[in-house]
Each structure stands twice: as structure tokens, then as C-alpha cells.
Amino acid sequence: MTIIKNWQAPKFTQLTTNELYDLLKLRIDIFVVEQTCFYPDLDDHDRHPDTRHFFCYQNGQMTAYLRILPKGLTYQDYISIGRVVIVPSARGTGLGHELMKEALTACEKYFPQDTIKISAQEHLEKFYNQHGFERVSDMYLEDDIPHICLLYTSDAADDLLCV
């Protein structure tokens, strides 16, 4: 049986109340509760007029989410992908790879020709490498979790086989 995923990329003002609740709950459940990382998740980037909230639902549950930020919010010269999260019950199913593939397509649509820079947990470097991201920093601690910066260009991903 094929599960249909309806990928969406609304701006903040286009989110329904339920979508906003679902994405905030998912982020808090994973980043604050599961990872015991106590930080202010609401940083005003969510409601920037050009931020895109990218997600899908499966069987009525938001199972994957990330946000795409325009230049000037996280990095002056780069757009950024952040708050990447998969609901625990969907991990190991390939949904994370599908999320990144679809999100990179959305980046090209909404921010054509822009380079993407991300801050990612260091243990996920190989995952991001599979999608055309290359490490550009030493490890640094963010909320006591080892992180690295990575850059993406569509040219780097053209030669890669993504799941």
C-alpha cells in the first residue's frame, strides 16, 4: 500500500491553526523533550514573510517538518534549512531522505540560484552529504550538542545518488 504524502510549503500567514500547532508540537517534542535541549524555539524567524514551513502529513499526523529561511535571517549571504525533524514512528523509513529531496526542490522554486547553508548536528553529516551538502566548518557546540556548518549547491548534488 502506498501512503500519499501531501508536501506543503506555506508561509506563516498561510498556515492553519492546526498546522501551526502540529509543527510547534513536533518541534518541541523532539528538540526540547527528546533531546533535552531547553531553548526558545520561537525566534521570530517562523513568521518572517519569506520563511517557508515545509511539511507533510500521513494518516492525519504531521510526520516530517523543516523550515526554509531567506537570506539575512540565519546567514547574510545564504538561505538556510533548519528545524529538520521526523516523527519517531517514521524514522528509518526513508522519510528523512524524501523530506530533504522535496525541500531542495522547494528551495529551487522559492529561492532560485541561492546557495543553502545549514547548521546540522555533527552525527548527521553523512546524511546531508548524500543530498549534496559539504562540510565547511569545524565542530562547534550549539546547546551543548556538536554541530557543523554545511553548504549545498545543486551542482554538487547532480552527481550524487540520493535515496
mmCIF file of C-alpha atoms in Angstrom:
data_model
loop_
_atom_site.group_PDB
_atom_site.id
_atom_site.type_symbol
_atom_site.label_atom_id
_atom_site.label_comp_id
_atom_site.label_asym_id
_atom_site.label_seq_id
_atom_site.Cartn_x
_atom_site.Cartn_y
_atom_site.Cartn_z
ATOM 1 C CA MET A 1 0.000 0.000 0.000
ATOM 2 C CA THR A 2 1.330 3.416 -0.976
ATOM 3 C CA ILE A 3 0.972 6.186 1.583
ATOM 4 C CA ILE A 4 0.247 9.517 -0.044
ATOM 5 C CA LYS A 5 2.241 12.426 1.324
ATOM 6 C CA ASN A 6 0.964 15.885 0.549
ATOM 7 C CA TRP A 7 4.068 18.068 0.790
ATOM 8 C CA GLN A 8 3.255 21.674 1.599
ATOM 9 C CA ALA A 9 5.353 24.853 1.820
ATOM 10 C CA PRO A 10 3.176 27.655 3.174
ATOM 11 C CA LYS A 11 4.317 30.962 4.579
ATOM 12 C CA PHE A 12 3.466 31.718 8.218
ATOM 13 C CA THR A 13 0.299 33.660 7.341
ATOM 14 C CA GLN A 14 -0.903 30.726 5.210
ATOM 15 C CA LEU A 15 -0.629 28.139 7.997
ATOM 16 C CA THR A 16 -3.861 26.930 9.525
ATOM 17 C CA THR A 17 -4.154 26.998 13.289
ATOM 18 C CA ASN A 18 -3.919 23.190 13.347
ATOM 19 C CA GLU A 19 -0.804 23.150 11.135
ATOM 20 C CA LEU A 20 0.896 25.721 13.355
ATOM 21 C CA TYR A 21 0.014 23.723 16.462
ATOM 22 C CA ASP A 22 1.211 20.475 14.859
ATOM 23 C CA LEU A 23 4.562 21.849 13.717
ATOM 24 C CA LEU A 24 5.296 23.541 17.037
ATOM 25 C CA LYS A 25 4.305 20.409 18.966
ATOM 26 C CA LEU A 26 6.518 18.222 16.756
ATOM 27 C CA ARG A 27 9.498 20.557 17.168
ATOM 28 C CA ILE A 28 9.066 20.791 20.940
ATOM 29 C CA ASP A 29 8.508 17.039 21.333
ATOM 30 C CA ILE A 30 11.787 16.304 19.542
ATOM 31 C CA PHE A 31 14.152 19.205 20.180
ATOM 32 C CA VAL A 32 13.123 20.159 23.700
ATOM 33 C CA VAL A 33 11.747 16.945 25.218
ATOM 34 C CA GLU A 34 13.508 14.079 23.387
ATOM 35 C CA GLN A 35 16.866 15.840 23.040
ATOM 36 C CA THR A 36 16.513 17.623 26.400
ATOM 37 C CA CYS A 37 17.601 20.848 24.775
ATOM 38 C CA PHE A 38 15.955 23.711 26.583
ATOM 39 C CA TYR A 39 15.969 26.729 24.306
ATOM 40 C CA PRO A 40 13.450 29.272 22.994
ATOM 41 C CA ASP A 41 12.149 27.557 19.855
ATOM 42 C CA LEU A 42 10.110 30.597 18.848
ATOM 43 C CA ASP A 43 12.687 33.003 17.430
ATOM 44 C CA ASP A 44 10.615 35.250 15.151
ATOM 45 C CA HIS A 45 12.111 33.545 12.062
ATOM 46 C CA ASP A 46 8.939 31.459 11.731
ATOM 47 C CA ARG A 47 6.817 34.479 10.918
ATOM 48 C CA HIS A 48 9.208 36.246 8.547
ATOM 49 C CA PRO A 49 7.259 36.995 5.330
ATOM 50 C CA ASP A 50 9.583 34.845 3.175
ATOM 51 C CA THR A 51 10.061 31.866 5.510
ATOM 52 C CA ARG A 52 8.559 28.632 4.202
ATOM 53 C CA HIS A 53 7.310 25.914 6.520
ATOM 54 C CA PHE A 54 7.777 22.612 4.723
ATOM 55 C CA PHE A 55 5.950 19.507 5.932
ATOM 56 C CA CYS A 56 3.775 16.533 5.189
ATOM 57 C CA TYR A 57 1.015 14.639 6.917
ATOM 58 C CA GLN A 58 0.463 10.891 6.904
ATOM 59 C CA ASN A 59 -2.752 9.441 8.259
ATOM 60 C CA GLY A 60 -3.653 12.783 9.808
ATOM 61 C CA GLN A 61 -0.317 13.237 11.622
ATOM 62 C CA MET A 62 2.456 15.665 10.700
ATOM 63 C CA THR A 63 5.371 13.276 10.217
ATOM 64 C CA ALA A 64 8.085 15.483 8.717
ATOM 65 C CA TYR A 65 8.905 19.165 9.014
ATOM 66 C CA LEU A 66 11.583 21.743 8.300
ATOM 67 C CA ARG A 67 11.675 25.446 7.647
ATOM 68 C CA ILE A 68 13.380 27.280 4.827
ATOM 69 C CA LEU A 69 14.723 30.695 5.787
ATOM 70 C CA PRO A 70 15.558 33.507 3.349
ATOM 71 C CA LYS A 71 18.916 35.247 3.150
ATOM 72 C CA GLY A 72 19.640 37.575 6.021
ATOM 73 C CA LEU A 73 17.956 35.635 8.832
ATOM 74 C CA THR A 74 20.446 32.949 9.790
ATOM 75 C CA TYR A 75 23.173 33.770 7.274
ATOM 76 C CA GLN A 76 23.648 37.056 5.451
ATOM 77 C CA ASP A 77 24.504 35.548 2.049
ATOM 78 C CA TYR A 78 22.727 32.202 2.159
ATOM 79 C CA ILE A 79 19.268 30.769 2.529
ATOM 80 C CA SER A 80 19.015 28.160 5.261
ATOM 81 C CA ILE A 81 17.172 24.979 6.135
ATOM 82 C CA GLY A 82 16.547 24.336 9.795
ATOM 83 C CA ARG A 83 14.412 22.633 12.430
ATOM 84 C CA VAL A 84 14.578 19.411 10.382
ATOM 85 C CA VAL A 85 12.529 16.791 12.185
ATOM 86 C CA ILE A 86 10.919 13.401 11.579
ATOM 87 C CA VAL A 87 8.352 11.962 13.997
ATOM 88 C CA PRO A 88 9.943 8.978 15.833
ATOM 89 C CA SER A 89 7.485 6.434 14.404
ATOM 90 C CA ALA A 90 8.570 7.336 10.839
ATOM 91 C CA ARG A 91 12.334 7.231 11.369
ATOM 92 C CA GLY A 92 14.197 4.623 9.354
ATOM 93 C CA THR A 93 11.549 4.583 6.614
ATOM 94 C CA GLY A 94 13.364 6.871 4.156
ATOM 95 C CA LEU A 95 11.092 9.789 5.008
ATOM 96 C CA GLY A 96 14.067 11.954 6.020
ATOM 97 C CA HIS A 97 15.641 11.474 2.590
ATOM 98 C CA GLU A 98 12.336 12.233 0.907
ATOM 99 C CA LEU A 99 11.939 15.344 3.070
ATOM 100 C CA MET A 100 15.356 16.653 2.025
ATOM 101 C CA LYS A 101 14.832 15.846 -1.642
ATOM 102 C CA GLU A 102 11.459 17.601 -1.697
ATOM 103 C CA ALA A 103 12.769 20.533 0.366
ATOM 104 C CA LEU A 104 15.688 21.083 -2.016
ATOM 105 C CA THR A 105 13.197 21.213 -4.875
ATOM 106 C CA ALA A 106 11.181 23.783 -2.895
ATOM 107 C CA CYS A 107 14.347 25.830 -2.268
ATOM 108 C CA GLU A 108 14.974 25.973 -6.014
ATOM 109 C CA LYS A 109 11.366 27.024 -6.601
ATOM 110 C CA TYR A 110 11.152 29.733 -3.929
ATOM 111 C CA PHE A 111 14.823 30.824 -3.798
ATOM 112 C CA PRO A 112 16.256 30.048 -7.256
ATOM 113 C CA GLN A 113 20.015 30.326 -7.693
ATOM 114 C CA ASP A 114 20.618 30.773 -3.941
ATOM 115 C CA THR A 115 23.151 28.663 -2.089
ATOM 116 C CA ILE A 116 21.948 26.877 1.041
ATOM 117 C CA LYS A 117 23.911 26.867 4.289
ATOM 118 C CA ILE A 118 22.861 24.769 7.257
ATOM 119 C CA SER A 119 23.929 24.148 10.812
ATOM 120 C CA ALA A 120 23.482 20.446 11.496
ATOM 121 C CA GLN A 121 24.201 18.032 14.279
ATOM 122 C CA GLU A 122 27.609 16.562 13.507
ATOM 123 C CA HIS A 123 26.434 12.942 13.611
ATOM 124 C CA LEU A 124 24.156 13.683 10.622
ATOM 125 C CA GLU A 125 26.992 14.764 8.307
ATOM 126 C CA LYS A 126 26.816 11.640 6.094
ATOM 127 C CA PHE A 127 23.044 12.037 5.753
ATOM 128 C CA TYR A 128 23.456 15.588 4.470
ATOM 129 C CA ASN A 129 26.419 14.591 2.263
ATOM 130 C CA GLN A 130 24.034 12.233 0.426
ATOM 131 C CA HIS A 131 21.987 15.290 -0.545
ATOM 132 C CA GLY A 132 24.832 17.444 -1.859
ATOM 133 C CA PHE A 133 25.902 19.231 1.320
ATOM 134 C CA GLU A 134 29.606 19.636 2.075
ATOM 135 C CA ARG A 135 31.097 20.436 5.468
ATOM 136 C CA VAL A 136 32.615 23.930 5.705
ATOM 137 C CA SER A 137 33.392 24.285 9.422
ATOM 138 C CA ASP A 138 34.994 22.640 12.372
ATOM 139 C CA MET A 139 32.722 21.188 15.037
ATOM 140 C CA TYR A 140 31.175 23.689 17.417
ATOM 141 C CA LEU A 141 28.747 23.311 20.286
ATOM 142 C CA GLU A 142 25.206 24.591 19.947
ATOM 143 C CA ASP A 143 23.048 23.930 23.003
ATOM 144 C CA ASP A 144 25.776 21.500 24.154
ATOM 145 C CA ILE A 145 25.310 19.376 21.001
ATOM 146 C CA PRO A 146 28.169 19.043 18.455
ATOM 147 C CA HIS A 147 27.230 20.872 15.226
ATOM 148 C CA ILE A 148 28.848 21.692 11.891
ATOM 149 C CA CYS A 149 28.065 24.062 9.018
ATOM 150 C CA LEU A 150 27.453 22.638 5.560
ATOM 151 C CA LEU A 151 26.918 24.248 2.140
ATOM 152 C CA TYR A 152 24.788 22.962 -0.706
ATOM 153 C CA THR A 153 24.955 23.750 -4.378
ATOM 154 C CA SER A 154 22.827 21.970 -6.946
ATOM 155 C CA ASP A 155 25.982 21.174 -8.947
ATOM 156 C CA ALA A 156 27.322 19.075 -6.054
ATOM 157 C CA ALA A 157 24.090 17.082 -5.827
ATOM 158 C CA ASP A 158 23.844 16.359 -9.556
ATOM 159 C CA ASP A 159 26.479 13.631 -9.236
ATOM 160 C CA LEU A 160 25.058 12.062 -6.096
ATOM 161 C CA LEU A 161 22.595 9.223 -5.818
ATOM 162 C CA CYS A 162 20.003 10.104 -3.194
ATOM 163 C CA VAL A 163 17.746 7.547 -1.580
#
